[in-house]
Tab-separated table of C-alpha atoms in Angstrom:
chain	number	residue	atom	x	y	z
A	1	UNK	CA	-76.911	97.349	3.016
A	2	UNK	CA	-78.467	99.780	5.137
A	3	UNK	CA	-76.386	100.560	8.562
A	4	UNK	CA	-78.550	102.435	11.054
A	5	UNK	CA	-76.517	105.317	12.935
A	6	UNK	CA	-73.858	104.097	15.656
A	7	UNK	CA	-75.550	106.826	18.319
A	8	UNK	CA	-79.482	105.746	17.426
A	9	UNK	CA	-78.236	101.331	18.276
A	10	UNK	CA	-76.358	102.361	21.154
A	11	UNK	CA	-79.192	104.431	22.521
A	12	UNK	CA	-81.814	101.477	21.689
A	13	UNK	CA	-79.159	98.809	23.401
A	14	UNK	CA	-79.061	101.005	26.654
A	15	UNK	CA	-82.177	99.588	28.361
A	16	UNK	CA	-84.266	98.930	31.584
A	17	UNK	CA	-84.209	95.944	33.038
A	18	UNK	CA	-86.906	93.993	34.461
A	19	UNK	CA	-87.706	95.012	37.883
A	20	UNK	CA	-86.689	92.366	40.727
A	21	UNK	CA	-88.989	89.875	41.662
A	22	UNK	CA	-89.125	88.202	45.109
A	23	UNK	CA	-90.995	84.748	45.519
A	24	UNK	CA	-91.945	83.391	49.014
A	25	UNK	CA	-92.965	80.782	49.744
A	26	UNK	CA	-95.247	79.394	52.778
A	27	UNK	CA	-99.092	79.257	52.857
A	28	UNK	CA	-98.679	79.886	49.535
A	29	UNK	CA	-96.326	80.860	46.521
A	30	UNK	CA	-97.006	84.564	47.002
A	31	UNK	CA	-94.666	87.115	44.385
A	32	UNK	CA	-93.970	90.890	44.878
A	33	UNK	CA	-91.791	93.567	43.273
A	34	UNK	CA	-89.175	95.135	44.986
A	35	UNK	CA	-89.485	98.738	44.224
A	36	UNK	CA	-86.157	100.894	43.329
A	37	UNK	CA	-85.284	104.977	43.948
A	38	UNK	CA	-85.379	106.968	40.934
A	39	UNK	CA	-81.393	106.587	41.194
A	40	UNK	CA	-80.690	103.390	40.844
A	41	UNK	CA	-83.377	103.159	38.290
A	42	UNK	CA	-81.413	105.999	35.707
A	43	UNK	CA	-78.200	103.629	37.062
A	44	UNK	CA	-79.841	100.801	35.532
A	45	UNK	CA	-80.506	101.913	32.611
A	46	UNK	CA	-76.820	103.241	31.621
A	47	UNK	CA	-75.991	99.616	31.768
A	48	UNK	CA	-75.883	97.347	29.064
A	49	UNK	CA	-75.277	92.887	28.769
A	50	UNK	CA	-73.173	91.120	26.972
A	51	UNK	CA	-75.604	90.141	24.847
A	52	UNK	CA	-76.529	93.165	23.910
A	53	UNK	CA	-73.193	94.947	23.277
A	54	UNK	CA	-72.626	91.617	20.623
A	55	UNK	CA	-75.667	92.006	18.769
A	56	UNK	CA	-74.465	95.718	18.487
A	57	UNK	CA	-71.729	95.340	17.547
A	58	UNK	CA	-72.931	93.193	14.490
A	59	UNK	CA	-75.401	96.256	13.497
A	60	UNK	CA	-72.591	98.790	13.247
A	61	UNK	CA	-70.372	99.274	10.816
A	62	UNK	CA	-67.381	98.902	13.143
A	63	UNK	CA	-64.854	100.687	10.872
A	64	UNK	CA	-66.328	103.878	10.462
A	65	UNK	CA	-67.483	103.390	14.301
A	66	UNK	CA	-63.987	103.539	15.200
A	67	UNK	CA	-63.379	106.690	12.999
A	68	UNK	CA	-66.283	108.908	14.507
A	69	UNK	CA	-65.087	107.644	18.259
A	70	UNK	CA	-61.608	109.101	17.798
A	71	UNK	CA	-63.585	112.913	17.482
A	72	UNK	CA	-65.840	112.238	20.397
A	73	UNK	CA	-63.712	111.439	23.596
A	74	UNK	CA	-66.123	111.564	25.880
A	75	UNK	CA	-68.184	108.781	24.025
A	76	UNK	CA	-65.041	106.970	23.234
A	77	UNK	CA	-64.234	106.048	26.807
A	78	UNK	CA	-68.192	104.818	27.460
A	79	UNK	CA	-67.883	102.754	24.806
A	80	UNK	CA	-64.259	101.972	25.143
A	81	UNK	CA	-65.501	100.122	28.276
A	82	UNK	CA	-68.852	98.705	26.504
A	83	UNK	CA	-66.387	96.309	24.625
A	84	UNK	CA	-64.135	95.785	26.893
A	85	UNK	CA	-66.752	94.224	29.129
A	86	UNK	CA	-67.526	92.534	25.816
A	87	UNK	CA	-64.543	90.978	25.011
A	88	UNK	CA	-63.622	92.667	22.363
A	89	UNK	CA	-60.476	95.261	22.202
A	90	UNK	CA	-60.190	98.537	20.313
A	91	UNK	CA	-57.261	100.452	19.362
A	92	UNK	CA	-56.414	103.752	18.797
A	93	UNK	CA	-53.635	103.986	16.971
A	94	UNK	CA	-53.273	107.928	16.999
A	95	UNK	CA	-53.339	107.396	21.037
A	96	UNK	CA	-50.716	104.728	21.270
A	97	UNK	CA	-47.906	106.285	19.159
A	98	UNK	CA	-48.509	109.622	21.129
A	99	UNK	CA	-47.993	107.490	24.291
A	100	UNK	CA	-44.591	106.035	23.132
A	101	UNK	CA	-43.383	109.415	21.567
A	102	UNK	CA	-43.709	110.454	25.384
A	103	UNK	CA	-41.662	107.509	26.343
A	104	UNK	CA	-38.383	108.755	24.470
A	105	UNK	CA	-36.973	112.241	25.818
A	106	UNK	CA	-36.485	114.508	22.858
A	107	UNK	CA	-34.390	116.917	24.014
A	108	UNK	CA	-30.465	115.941	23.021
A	109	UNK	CA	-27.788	116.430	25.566
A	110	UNK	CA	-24.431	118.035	25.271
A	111	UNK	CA	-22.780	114.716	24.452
A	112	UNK	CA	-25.487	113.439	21.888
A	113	UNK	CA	-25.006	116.935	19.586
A	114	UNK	CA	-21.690	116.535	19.950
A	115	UNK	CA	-21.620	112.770	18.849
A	116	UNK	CA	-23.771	114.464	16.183
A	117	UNK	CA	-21.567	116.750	14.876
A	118	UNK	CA	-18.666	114.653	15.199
A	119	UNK	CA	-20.262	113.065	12.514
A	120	UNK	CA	-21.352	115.231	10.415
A	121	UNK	CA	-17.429	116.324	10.179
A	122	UNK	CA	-16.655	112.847	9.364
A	123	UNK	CA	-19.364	112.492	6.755
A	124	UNK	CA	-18.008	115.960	4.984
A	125	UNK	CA	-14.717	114.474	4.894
A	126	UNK	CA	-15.597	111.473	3.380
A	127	UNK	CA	-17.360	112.767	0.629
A	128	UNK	CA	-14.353	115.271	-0.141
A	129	UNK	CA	-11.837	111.723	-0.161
A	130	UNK	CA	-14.520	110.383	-2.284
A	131	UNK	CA	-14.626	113.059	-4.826
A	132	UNK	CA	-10.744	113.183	-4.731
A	133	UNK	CA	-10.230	109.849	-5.264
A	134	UNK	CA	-12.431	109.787	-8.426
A	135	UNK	CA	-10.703	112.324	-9.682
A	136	UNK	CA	-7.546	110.511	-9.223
A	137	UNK	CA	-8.748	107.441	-10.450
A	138	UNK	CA	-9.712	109.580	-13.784
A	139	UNK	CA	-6.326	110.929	-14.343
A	140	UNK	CA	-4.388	107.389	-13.978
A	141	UNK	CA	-7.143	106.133	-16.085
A	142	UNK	CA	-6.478	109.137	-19.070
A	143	UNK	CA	-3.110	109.086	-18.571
A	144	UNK	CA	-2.634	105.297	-19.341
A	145	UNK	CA	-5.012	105.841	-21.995
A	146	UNK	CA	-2.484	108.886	-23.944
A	147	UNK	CA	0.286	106.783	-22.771
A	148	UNK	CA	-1.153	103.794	-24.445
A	149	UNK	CA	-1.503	106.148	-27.827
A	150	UNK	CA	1.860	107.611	-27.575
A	151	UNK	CA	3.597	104.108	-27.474
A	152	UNK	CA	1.694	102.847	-30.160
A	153	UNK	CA	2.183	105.827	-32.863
A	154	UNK	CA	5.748	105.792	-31.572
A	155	UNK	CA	6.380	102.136	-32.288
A	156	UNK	CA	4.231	102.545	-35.544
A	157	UNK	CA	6.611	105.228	-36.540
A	158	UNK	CA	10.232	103.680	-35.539
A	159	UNK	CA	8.898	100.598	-37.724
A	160	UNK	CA	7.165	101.937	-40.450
A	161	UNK	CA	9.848	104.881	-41.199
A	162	UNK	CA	12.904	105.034	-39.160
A	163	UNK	CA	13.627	101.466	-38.722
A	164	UNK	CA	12.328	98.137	-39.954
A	165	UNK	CA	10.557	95.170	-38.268
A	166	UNK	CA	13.529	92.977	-37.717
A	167	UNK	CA	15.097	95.809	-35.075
A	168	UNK	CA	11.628	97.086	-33.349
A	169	UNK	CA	10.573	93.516	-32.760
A	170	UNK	CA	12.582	92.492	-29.723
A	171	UNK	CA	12.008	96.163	-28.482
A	172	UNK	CA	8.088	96.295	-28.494
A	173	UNK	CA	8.142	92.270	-26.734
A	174	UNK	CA	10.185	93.847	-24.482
A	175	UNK	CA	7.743	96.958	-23.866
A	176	UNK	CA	5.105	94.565	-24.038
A	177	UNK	CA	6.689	92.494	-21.136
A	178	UNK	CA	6.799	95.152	-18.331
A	179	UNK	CA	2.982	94.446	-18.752
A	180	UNK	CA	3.718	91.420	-16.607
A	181	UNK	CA	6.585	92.719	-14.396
A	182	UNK	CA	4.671	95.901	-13.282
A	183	UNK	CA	1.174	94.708	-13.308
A	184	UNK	CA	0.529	94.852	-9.408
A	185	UNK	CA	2.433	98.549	-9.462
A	186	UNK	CA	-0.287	99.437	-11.225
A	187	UNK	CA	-2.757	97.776	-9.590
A	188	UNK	CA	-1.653	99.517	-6.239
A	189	UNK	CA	-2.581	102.721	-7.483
A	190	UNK	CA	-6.447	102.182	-7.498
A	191	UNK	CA	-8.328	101.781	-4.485
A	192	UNK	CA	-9.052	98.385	-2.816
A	193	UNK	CA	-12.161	97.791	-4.346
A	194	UNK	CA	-11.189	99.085	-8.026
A	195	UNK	CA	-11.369	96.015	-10.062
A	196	UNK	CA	-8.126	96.048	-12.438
A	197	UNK	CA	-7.204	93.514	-14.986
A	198	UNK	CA	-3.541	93.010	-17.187
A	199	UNK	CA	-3.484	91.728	-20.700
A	200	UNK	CA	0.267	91.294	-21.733
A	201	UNK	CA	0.127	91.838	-25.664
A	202	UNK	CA	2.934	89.371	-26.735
A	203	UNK	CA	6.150	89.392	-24.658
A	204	UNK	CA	5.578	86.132	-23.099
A	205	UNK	CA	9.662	84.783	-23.452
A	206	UNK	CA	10.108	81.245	-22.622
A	207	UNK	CA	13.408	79.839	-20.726
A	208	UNK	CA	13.568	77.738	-23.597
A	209	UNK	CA	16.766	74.750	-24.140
A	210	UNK	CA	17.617	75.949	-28.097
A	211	UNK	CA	18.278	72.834	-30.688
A	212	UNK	CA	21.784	73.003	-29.767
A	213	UNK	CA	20.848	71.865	-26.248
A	214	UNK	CA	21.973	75.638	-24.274
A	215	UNK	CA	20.121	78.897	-23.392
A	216	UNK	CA	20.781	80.895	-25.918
A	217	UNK	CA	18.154	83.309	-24.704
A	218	UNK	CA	18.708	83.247	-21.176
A	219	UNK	CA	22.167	84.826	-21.730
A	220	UNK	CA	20.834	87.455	-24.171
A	221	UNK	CA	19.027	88.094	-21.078
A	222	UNK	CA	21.718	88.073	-18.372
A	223	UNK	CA	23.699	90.911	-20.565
A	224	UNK	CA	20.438	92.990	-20.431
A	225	UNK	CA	20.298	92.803	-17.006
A	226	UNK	CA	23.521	92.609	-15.822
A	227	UNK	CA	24.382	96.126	-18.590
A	228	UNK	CA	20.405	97.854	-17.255
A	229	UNK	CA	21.516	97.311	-13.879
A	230	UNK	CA	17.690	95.612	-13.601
A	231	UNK	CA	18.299	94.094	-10.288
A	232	UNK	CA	16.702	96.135	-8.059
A	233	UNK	CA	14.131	96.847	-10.406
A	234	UNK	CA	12.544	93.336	-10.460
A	235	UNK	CA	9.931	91.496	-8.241
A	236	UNK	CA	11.392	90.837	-5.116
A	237	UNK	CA	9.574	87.881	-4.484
A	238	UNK	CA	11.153	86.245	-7.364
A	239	UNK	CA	14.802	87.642	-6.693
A	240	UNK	CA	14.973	86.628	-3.238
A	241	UNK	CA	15.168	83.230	-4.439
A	242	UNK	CA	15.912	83.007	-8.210
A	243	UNK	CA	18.646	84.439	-10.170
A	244	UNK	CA	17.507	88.096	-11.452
A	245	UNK	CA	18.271	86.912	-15.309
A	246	UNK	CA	15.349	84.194	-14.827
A	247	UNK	CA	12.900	86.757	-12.556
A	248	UNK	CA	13.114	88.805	-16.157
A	249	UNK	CA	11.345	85.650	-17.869
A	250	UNK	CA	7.469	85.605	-17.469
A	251	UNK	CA	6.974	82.418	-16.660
A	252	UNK	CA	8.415	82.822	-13.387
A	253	UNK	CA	6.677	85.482	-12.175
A	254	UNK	CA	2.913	85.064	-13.544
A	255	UNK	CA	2.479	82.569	-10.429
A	256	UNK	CA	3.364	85.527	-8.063
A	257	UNK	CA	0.935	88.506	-9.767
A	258	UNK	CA	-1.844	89.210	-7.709
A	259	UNK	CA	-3.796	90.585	-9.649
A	260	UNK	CA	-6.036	88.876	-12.653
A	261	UNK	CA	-3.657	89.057	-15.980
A	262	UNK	CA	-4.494	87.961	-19.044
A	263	UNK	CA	-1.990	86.999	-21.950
A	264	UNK	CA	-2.068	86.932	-25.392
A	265	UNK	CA	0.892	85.315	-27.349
A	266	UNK	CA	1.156	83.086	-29.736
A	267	UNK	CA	2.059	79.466	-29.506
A	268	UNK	CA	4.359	79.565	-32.735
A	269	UNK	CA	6.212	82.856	-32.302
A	270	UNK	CA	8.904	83.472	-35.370
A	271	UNK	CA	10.933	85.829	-33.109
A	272	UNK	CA	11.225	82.908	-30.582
A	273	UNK	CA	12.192	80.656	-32.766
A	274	UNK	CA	14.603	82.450	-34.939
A	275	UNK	CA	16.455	83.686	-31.254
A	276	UNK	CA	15.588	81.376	-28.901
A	277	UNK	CA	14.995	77.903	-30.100
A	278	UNK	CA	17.145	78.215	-33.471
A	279	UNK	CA	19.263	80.917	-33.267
A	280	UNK	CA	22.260	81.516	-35.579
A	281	UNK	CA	25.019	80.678	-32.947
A	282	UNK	CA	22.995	76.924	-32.413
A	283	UNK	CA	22.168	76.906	-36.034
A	284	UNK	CA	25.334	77.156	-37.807
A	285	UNK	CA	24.646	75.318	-40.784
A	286	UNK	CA	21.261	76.888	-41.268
A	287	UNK	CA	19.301	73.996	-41.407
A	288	UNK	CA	16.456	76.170	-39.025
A	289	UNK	CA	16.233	79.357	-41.456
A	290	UNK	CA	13.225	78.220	-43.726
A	291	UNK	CA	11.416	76.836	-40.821
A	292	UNK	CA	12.107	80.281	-38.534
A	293	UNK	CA	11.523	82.605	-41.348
A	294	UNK	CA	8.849	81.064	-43.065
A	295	UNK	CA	7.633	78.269	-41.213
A	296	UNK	CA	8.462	75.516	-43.947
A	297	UNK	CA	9.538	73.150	-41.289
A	298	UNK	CA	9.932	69.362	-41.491
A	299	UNK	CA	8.403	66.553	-39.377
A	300	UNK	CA	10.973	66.487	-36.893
A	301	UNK	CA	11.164	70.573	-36.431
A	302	UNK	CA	7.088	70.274	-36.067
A	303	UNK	CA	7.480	68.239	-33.224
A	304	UNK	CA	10.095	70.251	-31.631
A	305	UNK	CA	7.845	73.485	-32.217
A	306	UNK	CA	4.405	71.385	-30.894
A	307	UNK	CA	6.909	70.677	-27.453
A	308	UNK	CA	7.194	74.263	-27.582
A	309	UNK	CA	3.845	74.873	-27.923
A	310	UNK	CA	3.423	72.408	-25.038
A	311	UNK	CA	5.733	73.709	-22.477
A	312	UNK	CA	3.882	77.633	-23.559
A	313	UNK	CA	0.328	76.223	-22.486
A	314	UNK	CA	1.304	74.981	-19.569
A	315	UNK	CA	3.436	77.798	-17.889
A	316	UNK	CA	-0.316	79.810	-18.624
């Protein structure tokens, strides 16, 4: 479509108007023209109508009006006021943000740079605690890791060359257990938002009443307390109201960890029920041995052992 030039419609809008006419009437309808100065005729024809300014405004292409009136001032505020007698508003958007840039001072005082480098001081530091902390987080994060290694090849080695199963059993549920008991120490040495997660491997000792009807286990315990001097050593939430012997048994303490644990144990364990549920001393004529040591058991040990296994998924 063909769009004349913006200059060449505005000049053809800009017209004369008719000249007044005055009508009399008596003795006959008699009609002259009022004749004008050479001033207010040029006067006249700067004006424009309403009319006029809407038909051009549907000849131009508006858009690329607006972009050659923001290089011609002078023009711009003629025909700034064309359409605002016409009803119609223009904006120029290069104007208005230079008018509210003026609004805000842009000079800073003495107490804004200071505010500002205040802050900049607390930013640095931040970012060096940030950087530490990572670090930090690294080196308790290797150093479980080798420790991890070290206990396993260790345990390997005592059971594989120095000693034999039977005697490294008790000691690596043991090991295993201070999973449980020292789960939120561990925890405490991340920060807040570290997400950290225990999984006890094993090592979950029940409380357990043996065949005989006692606690055989619970006083194995109570000697390896009492001869440790593990007192002070255990949760205090669970000492301050239970005997330190049971605060050494997980199942009274996994309700008090804080943070998520996980455990892994097995619901039929043969050192459990060779020393805690049939051991020798409640055992004396051996009736237990082929059930603890190979798990040939009878109908009546299967349901003790499926109590057992009971009472275990419960307590996790």
């Amino acid at each position: 479509m063909f769009l004349p030039d913006w200059r060449t419609v505005l000049s053809s809008a800009f017209r004369a108007s008719s000249s007044p006419r005055t009508c009399l009437l008596g003795g006959g309808f008699r009609c002259f023209t009022a004749k004008t100065s050479p001033d207010e005729e040029e006067q006249k024809k700067k004006e424009i109508t309403l009319a006029e300014a809407k038909k051009l405004m549907r000849l131009v292409n508006l858009e690329d009006m607006k972009k050659k009136l923001v290089d011609l001032p002078d023009e711009a505020h003629v025909f700034a006021r064309v359409l605002d007698d016409a009803g119609v508003v223009l904006i120029f958007r290069d104007k208005v943000v230079d008018l509210i840039r003026r609004v805000f001072p842009t000079d800073e005082t003495a107490e804004e740079a200071q505010i500002k480098d205040e802050f900049n001081k607390m930013r640095t530091m931040k970012e060096e605690i940030d950087v530490l902390a990572h670090r930090q987080v690294r080196k308790i994060l290797w150093c479980g890791l080798a420790t991890a290694i070290v206990q396993i090849s260790l345990f390997v080695r005592l059971t594989f060359w120095e000693f034999s199963w039977d005697v490294m059993e008790p000691i690596t549920f043991f090991a295993t257990a201070t999973t449980i008991l020292r789960c939120d120490d561990f925890s405490s040495l991340f920060p807040p938002n570290t997400k950290v997660k225990c999984m006890s491997d094993a090592g979950f000792f029940l409380d357990a009443v043996d065949i005989s009807g006692a606690h055989s286990i619970r006083r194995m315990y109570s000697g390896v307390v009492n001869t440790q001097g593990l007192q002070n050593t255990l949760p205090r939430t669970c000492t301050s109201h239970l005997d330190p012997t049971l605060c050494f048994f997980p199942q009274n303490i996994i309700n008090q960890v804080k943070t998520p644990l996980f455990i892994l144990n097995s619901a039929f364990d043969s050192w459990q029920i060779e020393n805690s549920i049939a051991p020798p001393s409640a055992d004396p004529s051996g009736s237990w041995h082929n059930c603890s040591s190979s798990f040939k058991c009878n109908t009546s040990q299967m349901q003790f052992l499926e109590a057992i296994y009971t009472l275990v998924a419960n307590q996790n």
